[in-house]
mmCIF file of C-alpha atoms in Angstrom:
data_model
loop_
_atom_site.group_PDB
_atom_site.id
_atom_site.type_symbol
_atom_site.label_atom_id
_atom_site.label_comp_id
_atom_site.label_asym_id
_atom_site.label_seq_id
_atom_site.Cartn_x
_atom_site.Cartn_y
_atom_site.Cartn_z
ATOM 1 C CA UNK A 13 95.051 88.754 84.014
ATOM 2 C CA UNK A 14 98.182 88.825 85.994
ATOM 3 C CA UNK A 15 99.692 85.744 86.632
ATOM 4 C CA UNK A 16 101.252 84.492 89.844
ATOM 5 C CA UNK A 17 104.198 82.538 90.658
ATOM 6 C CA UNK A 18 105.841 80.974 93.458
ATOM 7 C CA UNK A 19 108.783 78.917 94.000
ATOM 8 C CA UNK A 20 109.469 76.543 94.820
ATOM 9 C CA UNK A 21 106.193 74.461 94.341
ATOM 10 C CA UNK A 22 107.681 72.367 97.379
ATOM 11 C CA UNK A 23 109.742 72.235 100.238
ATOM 12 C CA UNK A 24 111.101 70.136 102.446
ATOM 13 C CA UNK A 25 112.491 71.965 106.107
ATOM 14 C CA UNK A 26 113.387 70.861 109.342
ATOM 15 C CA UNK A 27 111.953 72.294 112.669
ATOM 16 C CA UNK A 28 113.765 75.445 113.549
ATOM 17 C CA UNK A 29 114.998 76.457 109.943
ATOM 18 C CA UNK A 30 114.528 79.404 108.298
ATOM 19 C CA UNK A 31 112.632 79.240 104.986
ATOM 20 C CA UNK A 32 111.947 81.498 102.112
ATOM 21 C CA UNK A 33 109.396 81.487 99.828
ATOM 22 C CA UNK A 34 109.305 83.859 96.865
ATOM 23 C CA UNK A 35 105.911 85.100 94.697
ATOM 24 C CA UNK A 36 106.247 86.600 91.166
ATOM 25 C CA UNK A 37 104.096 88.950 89.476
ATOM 26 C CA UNK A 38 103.564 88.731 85.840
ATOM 27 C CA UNK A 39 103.302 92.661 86.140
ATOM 28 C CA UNK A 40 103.467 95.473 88.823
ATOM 29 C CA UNK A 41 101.199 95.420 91.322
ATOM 30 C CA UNK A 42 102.558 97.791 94.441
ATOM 31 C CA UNK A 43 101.962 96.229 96.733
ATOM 32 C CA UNK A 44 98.833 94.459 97.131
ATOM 33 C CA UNK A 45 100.337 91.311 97.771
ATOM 34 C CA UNK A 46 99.156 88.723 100.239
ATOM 35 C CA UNK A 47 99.918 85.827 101.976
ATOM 36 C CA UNK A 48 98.352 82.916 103.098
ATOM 37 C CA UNK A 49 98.126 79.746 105.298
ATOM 38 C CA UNK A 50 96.081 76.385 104.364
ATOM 39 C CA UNK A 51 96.114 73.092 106.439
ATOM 40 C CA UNK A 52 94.347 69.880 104.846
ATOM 41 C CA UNK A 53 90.847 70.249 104.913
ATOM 42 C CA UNK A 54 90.875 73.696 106.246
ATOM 43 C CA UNK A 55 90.149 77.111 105.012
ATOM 44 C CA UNK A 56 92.831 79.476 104.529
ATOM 45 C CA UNK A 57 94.415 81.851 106.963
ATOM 46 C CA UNK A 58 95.464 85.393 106.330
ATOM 47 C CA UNK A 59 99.114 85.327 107.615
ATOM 48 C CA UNK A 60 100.404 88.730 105.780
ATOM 49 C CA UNK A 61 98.508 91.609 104.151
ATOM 50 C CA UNK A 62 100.022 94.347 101.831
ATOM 51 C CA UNK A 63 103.302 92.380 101.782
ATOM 52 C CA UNK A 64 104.516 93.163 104.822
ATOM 53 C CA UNK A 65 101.505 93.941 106.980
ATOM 54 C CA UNK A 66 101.688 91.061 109.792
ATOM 55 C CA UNK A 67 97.517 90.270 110.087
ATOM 56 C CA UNK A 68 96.678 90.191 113.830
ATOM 57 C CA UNK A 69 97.117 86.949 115.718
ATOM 58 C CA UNK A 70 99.842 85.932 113.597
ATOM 59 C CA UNK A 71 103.353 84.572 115.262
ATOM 60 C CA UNK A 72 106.265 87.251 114.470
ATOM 61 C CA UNK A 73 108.239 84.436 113.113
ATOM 62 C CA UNK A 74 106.298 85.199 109.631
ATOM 63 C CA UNK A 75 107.528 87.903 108.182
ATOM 64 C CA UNK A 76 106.863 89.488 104.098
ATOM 65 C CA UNK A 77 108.682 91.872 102.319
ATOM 66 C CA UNK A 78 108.931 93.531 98.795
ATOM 67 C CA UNK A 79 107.228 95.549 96.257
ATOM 68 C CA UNK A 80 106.215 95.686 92.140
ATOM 69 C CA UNK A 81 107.071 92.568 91.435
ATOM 70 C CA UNK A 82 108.877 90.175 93.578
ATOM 71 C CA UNK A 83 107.975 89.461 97.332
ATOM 72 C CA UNK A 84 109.005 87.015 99.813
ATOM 73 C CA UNK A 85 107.393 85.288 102.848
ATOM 74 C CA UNK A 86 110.086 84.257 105.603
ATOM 75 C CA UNK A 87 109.140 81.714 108.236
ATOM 76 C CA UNK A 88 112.204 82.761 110.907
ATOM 77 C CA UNK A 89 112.201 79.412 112.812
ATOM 78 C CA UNK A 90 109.601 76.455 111.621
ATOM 79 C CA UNK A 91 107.671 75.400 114.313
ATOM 80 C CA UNK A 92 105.494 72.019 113.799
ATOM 81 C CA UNK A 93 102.188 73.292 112.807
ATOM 82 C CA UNK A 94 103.567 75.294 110.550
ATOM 83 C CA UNK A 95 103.883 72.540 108.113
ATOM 84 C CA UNK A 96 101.017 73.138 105.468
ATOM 85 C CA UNK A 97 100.290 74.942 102.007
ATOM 86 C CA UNK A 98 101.001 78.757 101.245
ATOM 87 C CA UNK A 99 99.443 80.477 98.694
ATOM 88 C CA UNK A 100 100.145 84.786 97.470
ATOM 89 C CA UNK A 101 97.641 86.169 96.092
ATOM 90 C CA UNK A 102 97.592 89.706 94.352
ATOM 91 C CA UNK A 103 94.416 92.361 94.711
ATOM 92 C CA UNK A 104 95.936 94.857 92.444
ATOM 93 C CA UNK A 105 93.407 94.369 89.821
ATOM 94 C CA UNK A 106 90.734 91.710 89.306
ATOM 95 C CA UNK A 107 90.377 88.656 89.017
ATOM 96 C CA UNK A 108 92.331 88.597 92.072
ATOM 97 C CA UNK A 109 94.948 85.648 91.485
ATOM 98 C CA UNK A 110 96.233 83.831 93.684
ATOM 99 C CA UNK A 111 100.082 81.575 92.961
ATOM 100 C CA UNK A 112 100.142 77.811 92.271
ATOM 101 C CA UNK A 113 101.091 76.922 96.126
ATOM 102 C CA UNK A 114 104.431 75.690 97.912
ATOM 103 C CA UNK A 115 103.837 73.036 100.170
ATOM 104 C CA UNK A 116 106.476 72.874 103.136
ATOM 105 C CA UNK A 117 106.783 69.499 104.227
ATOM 106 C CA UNK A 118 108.888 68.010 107.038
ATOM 107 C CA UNK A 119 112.380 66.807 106.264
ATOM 108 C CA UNK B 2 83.732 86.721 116.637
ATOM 109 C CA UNK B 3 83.610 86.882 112.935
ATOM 110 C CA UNK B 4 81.791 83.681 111.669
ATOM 111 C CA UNK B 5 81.131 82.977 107.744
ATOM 112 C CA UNK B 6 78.782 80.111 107.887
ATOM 113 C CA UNK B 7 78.570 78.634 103.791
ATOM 114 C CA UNK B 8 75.497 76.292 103.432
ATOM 115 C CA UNK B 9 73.778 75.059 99.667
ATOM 116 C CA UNK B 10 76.532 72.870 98.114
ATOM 117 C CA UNK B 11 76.292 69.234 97.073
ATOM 118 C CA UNK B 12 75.550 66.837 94.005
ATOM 119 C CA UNK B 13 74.257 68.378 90.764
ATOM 120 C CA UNK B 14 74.102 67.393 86.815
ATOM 121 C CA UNK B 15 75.607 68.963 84.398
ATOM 122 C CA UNK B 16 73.598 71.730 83.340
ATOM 123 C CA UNK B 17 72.230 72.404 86.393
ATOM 124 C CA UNK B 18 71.835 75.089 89.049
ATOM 125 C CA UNK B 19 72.715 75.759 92.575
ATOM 126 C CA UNK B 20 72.414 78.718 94.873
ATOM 127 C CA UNK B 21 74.835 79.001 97.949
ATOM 128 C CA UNK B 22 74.739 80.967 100.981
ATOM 129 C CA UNK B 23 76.710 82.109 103.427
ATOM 130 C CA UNK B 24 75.055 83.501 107.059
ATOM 131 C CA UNK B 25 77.546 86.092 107.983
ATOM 132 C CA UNK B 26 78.048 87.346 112.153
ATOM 133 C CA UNK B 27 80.518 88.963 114.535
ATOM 134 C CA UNK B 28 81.068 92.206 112.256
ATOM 135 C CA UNK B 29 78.970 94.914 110.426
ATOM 136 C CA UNK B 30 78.255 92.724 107.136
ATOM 137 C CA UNK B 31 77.033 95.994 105.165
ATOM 138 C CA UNK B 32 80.791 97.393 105.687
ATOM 139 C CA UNK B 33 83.118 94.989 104.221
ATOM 140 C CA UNK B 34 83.422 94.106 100.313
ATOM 141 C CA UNK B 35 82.681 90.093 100.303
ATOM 142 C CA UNK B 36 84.310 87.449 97.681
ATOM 143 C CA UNK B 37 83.465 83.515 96.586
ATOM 144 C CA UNK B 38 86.576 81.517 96.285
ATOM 145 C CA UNK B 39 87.262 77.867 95.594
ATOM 146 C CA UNK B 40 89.168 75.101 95.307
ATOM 147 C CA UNK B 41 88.673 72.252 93.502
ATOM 148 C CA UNK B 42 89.935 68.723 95.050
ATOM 149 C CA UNK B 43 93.073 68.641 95.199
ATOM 150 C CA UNK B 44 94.649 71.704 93.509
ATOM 151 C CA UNK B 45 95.071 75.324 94.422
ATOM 152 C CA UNK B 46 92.405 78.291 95.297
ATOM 153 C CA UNK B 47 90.837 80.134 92.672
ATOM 154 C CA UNK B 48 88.968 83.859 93.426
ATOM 155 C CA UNK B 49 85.796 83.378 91.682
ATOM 156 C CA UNK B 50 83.667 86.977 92.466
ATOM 157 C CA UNK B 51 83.434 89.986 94.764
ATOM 158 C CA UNK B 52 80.839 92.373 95.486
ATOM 159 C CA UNK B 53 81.176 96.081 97.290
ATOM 160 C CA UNK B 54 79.516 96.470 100.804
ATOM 161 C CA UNK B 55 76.183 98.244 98.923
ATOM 162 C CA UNK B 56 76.132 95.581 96.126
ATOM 163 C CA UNK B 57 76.836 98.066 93.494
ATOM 164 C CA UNK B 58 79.610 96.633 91.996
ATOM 165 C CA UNK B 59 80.320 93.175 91.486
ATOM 166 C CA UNK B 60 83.345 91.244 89.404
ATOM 167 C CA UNK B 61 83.586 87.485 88.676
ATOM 168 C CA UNK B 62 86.407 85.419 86.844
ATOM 169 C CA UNK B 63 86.157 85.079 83.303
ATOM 170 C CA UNK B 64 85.760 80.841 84.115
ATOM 171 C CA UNK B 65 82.288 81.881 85.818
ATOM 172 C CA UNK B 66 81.078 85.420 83.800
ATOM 173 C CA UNK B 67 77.147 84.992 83.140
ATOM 174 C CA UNK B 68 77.045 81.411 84.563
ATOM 175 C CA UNK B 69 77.411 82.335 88.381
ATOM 176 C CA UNK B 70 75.836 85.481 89.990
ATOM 177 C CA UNK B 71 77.001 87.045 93.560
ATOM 178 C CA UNK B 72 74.722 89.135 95.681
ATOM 179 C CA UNK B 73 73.757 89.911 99.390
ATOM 180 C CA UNK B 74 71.225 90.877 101.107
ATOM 181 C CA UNK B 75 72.809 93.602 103.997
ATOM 182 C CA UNK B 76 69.121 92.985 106.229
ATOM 183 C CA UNK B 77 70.159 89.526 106.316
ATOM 184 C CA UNK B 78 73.726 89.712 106.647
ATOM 185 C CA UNK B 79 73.646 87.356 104.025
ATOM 186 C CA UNK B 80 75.986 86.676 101.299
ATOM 187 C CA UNK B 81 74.972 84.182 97.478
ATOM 188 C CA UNK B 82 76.242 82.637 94.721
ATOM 189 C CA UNK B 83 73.626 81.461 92.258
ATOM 190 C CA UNK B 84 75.379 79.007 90.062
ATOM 191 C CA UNK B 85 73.952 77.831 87.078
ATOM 192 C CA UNK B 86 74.970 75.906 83.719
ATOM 193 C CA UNK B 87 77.068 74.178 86.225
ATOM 194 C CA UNK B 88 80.220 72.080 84.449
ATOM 195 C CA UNK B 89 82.141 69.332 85.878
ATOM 196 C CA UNK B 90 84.881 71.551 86.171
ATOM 197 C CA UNK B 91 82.923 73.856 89.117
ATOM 198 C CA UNK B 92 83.164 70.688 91.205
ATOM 199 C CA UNK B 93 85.121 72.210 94.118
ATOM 200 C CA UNK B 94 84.951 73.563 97.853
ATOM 201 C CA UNK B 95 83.474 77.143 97.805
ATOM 202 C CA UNK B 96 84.238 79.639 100.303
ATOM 203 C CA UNK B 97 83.457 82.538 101.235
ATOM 204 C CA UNK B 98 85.848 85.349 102.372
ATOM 205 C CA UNK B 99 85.049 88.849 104.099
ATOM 206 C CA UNK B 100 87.721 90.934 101.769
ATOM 207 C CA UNK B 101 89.549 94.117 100.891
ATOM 208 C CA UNK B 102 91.720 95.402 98.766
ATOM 209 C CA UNK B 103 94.280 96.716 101.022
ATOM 210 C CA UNK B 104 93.854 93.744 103.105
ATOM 211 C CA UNK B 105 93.132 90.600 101.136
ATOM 212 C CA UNK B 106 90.791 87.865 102.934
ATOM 213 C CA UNK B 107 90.876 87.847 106.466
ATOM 214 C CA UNK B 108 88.363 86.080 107.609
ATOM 215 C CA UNK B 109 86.792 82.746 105.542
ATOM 216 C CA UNK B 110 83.939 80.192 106.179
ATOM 217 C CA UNK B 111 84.819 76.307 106.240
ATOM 218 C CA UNK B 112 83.803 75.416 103.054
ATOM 219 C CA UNK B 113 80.541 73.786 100.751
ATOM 220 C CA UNK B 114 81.515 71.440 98.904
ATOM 221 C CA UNK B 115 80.316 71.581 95.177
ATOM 222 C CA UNK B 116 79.807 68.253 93.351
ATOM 223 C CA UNK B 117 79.180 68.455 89.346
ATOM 224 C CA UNK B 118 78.304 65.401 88.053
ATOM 225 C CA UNK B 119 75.655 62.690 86.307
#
């Protein structure tokens, strides 16, 4: 199976900064990489598709990048409900993984 | 709109079974590849099976292999997970997840909660 992981497992931000978070493949896998929004008791929400693919709907201030191995989601300037979980997950080959979390919590 | 409406969770014994549906709208069902996921209270989503648009192929986690079975019904736009030698460690929220490859999960349900326990 290939494992998924993301750093860092938290984060605390202020409105209006920039953050990074960064996704690890165990092995390559192009780059069927996604990314994904969850607020307490809600389900997830697609924010990026094939690591860079912004999924309709979506504020621009997301953005993803990379390829094989290491990608990044960049939130360009943190609004308020944009406090919550994110989760990669990788569709390369089953079963479809997805990384351990980072919560982003207010400063 | 796409709606994924999940329906069929709640309390069950060890051992037992549980089928659970989800009533799928807003989209042509027989077209899109469909997945279970869940999370279990507290800690992070796990993908637990897929099945292609014409049910002919179908992958689940190793955690799940000939315990849980996924399959549709296209006439229905209609999407299961029959769950059975259930464990306390299947207690989680299932949801389901229209899906693709190239695309991930776009569109989920809210949720059934699955309890496992005596």
């Amino acid at each position: 199976d290939i494992q998924m992981t993301q750093s860092p497992s938290s984060l605390s931000a202020s409105v209006g900064d920039r953050v990074t978070i960064t996704c690890r493949a165990s092995q390559t896998i192009s780059s069927y990489l996604h990314w994904y929004q969850q607020k307490p008791g809600k389900a997830p929400k697609l924010l990026i598709y094939a690591a860079s693919s912004l999924q309709s709907g979506v504020p621009s201030r997301f953005s993803g990048s990379g390829s094989g191995t290491d990608f990044t989601l960049t939130i360009g300037s943190l609004q308020p409900e944009d406090f919550a979980t994110y989760y990669c997950q990788q569709s390369y080959s089953t079963p479809y993984t997805f990384g351990q979390g980072t919560k982003l919590e207010i400063k | 709109q796409v709606q994924l409406v999940e329906s069929g969770g709640g309390l069950v014994k060890p051992g037992g079974s549980l089928r659970l549906s989800c009533a799928a709208s807003g989209f042509t069902f027989s077209d899109y590849y469909m997945s279970w996921i869940r999370q279990a209270p507290g800690k992070g989503l796990e993908w637990v099976s897929y099945i292609s648009s014409s049910s002919s192929y179908t992958d689940s986690a190793d955690s799940v292999k000939r315990r849980f079975t996924i399959s549709r019904d296209n006439a229905k736009n209609s999407l299961y997970l029959q769950m059975n030698s259930l464990r306390a460690e299947d207690t989680a929220v299932y949801y389901c997840a229209r899906t693709g490859r190239q695309y991930g999960s776009d569109y989920w349900g809210q949720g059934t909660l699955v309890t496992v326990s005596s």
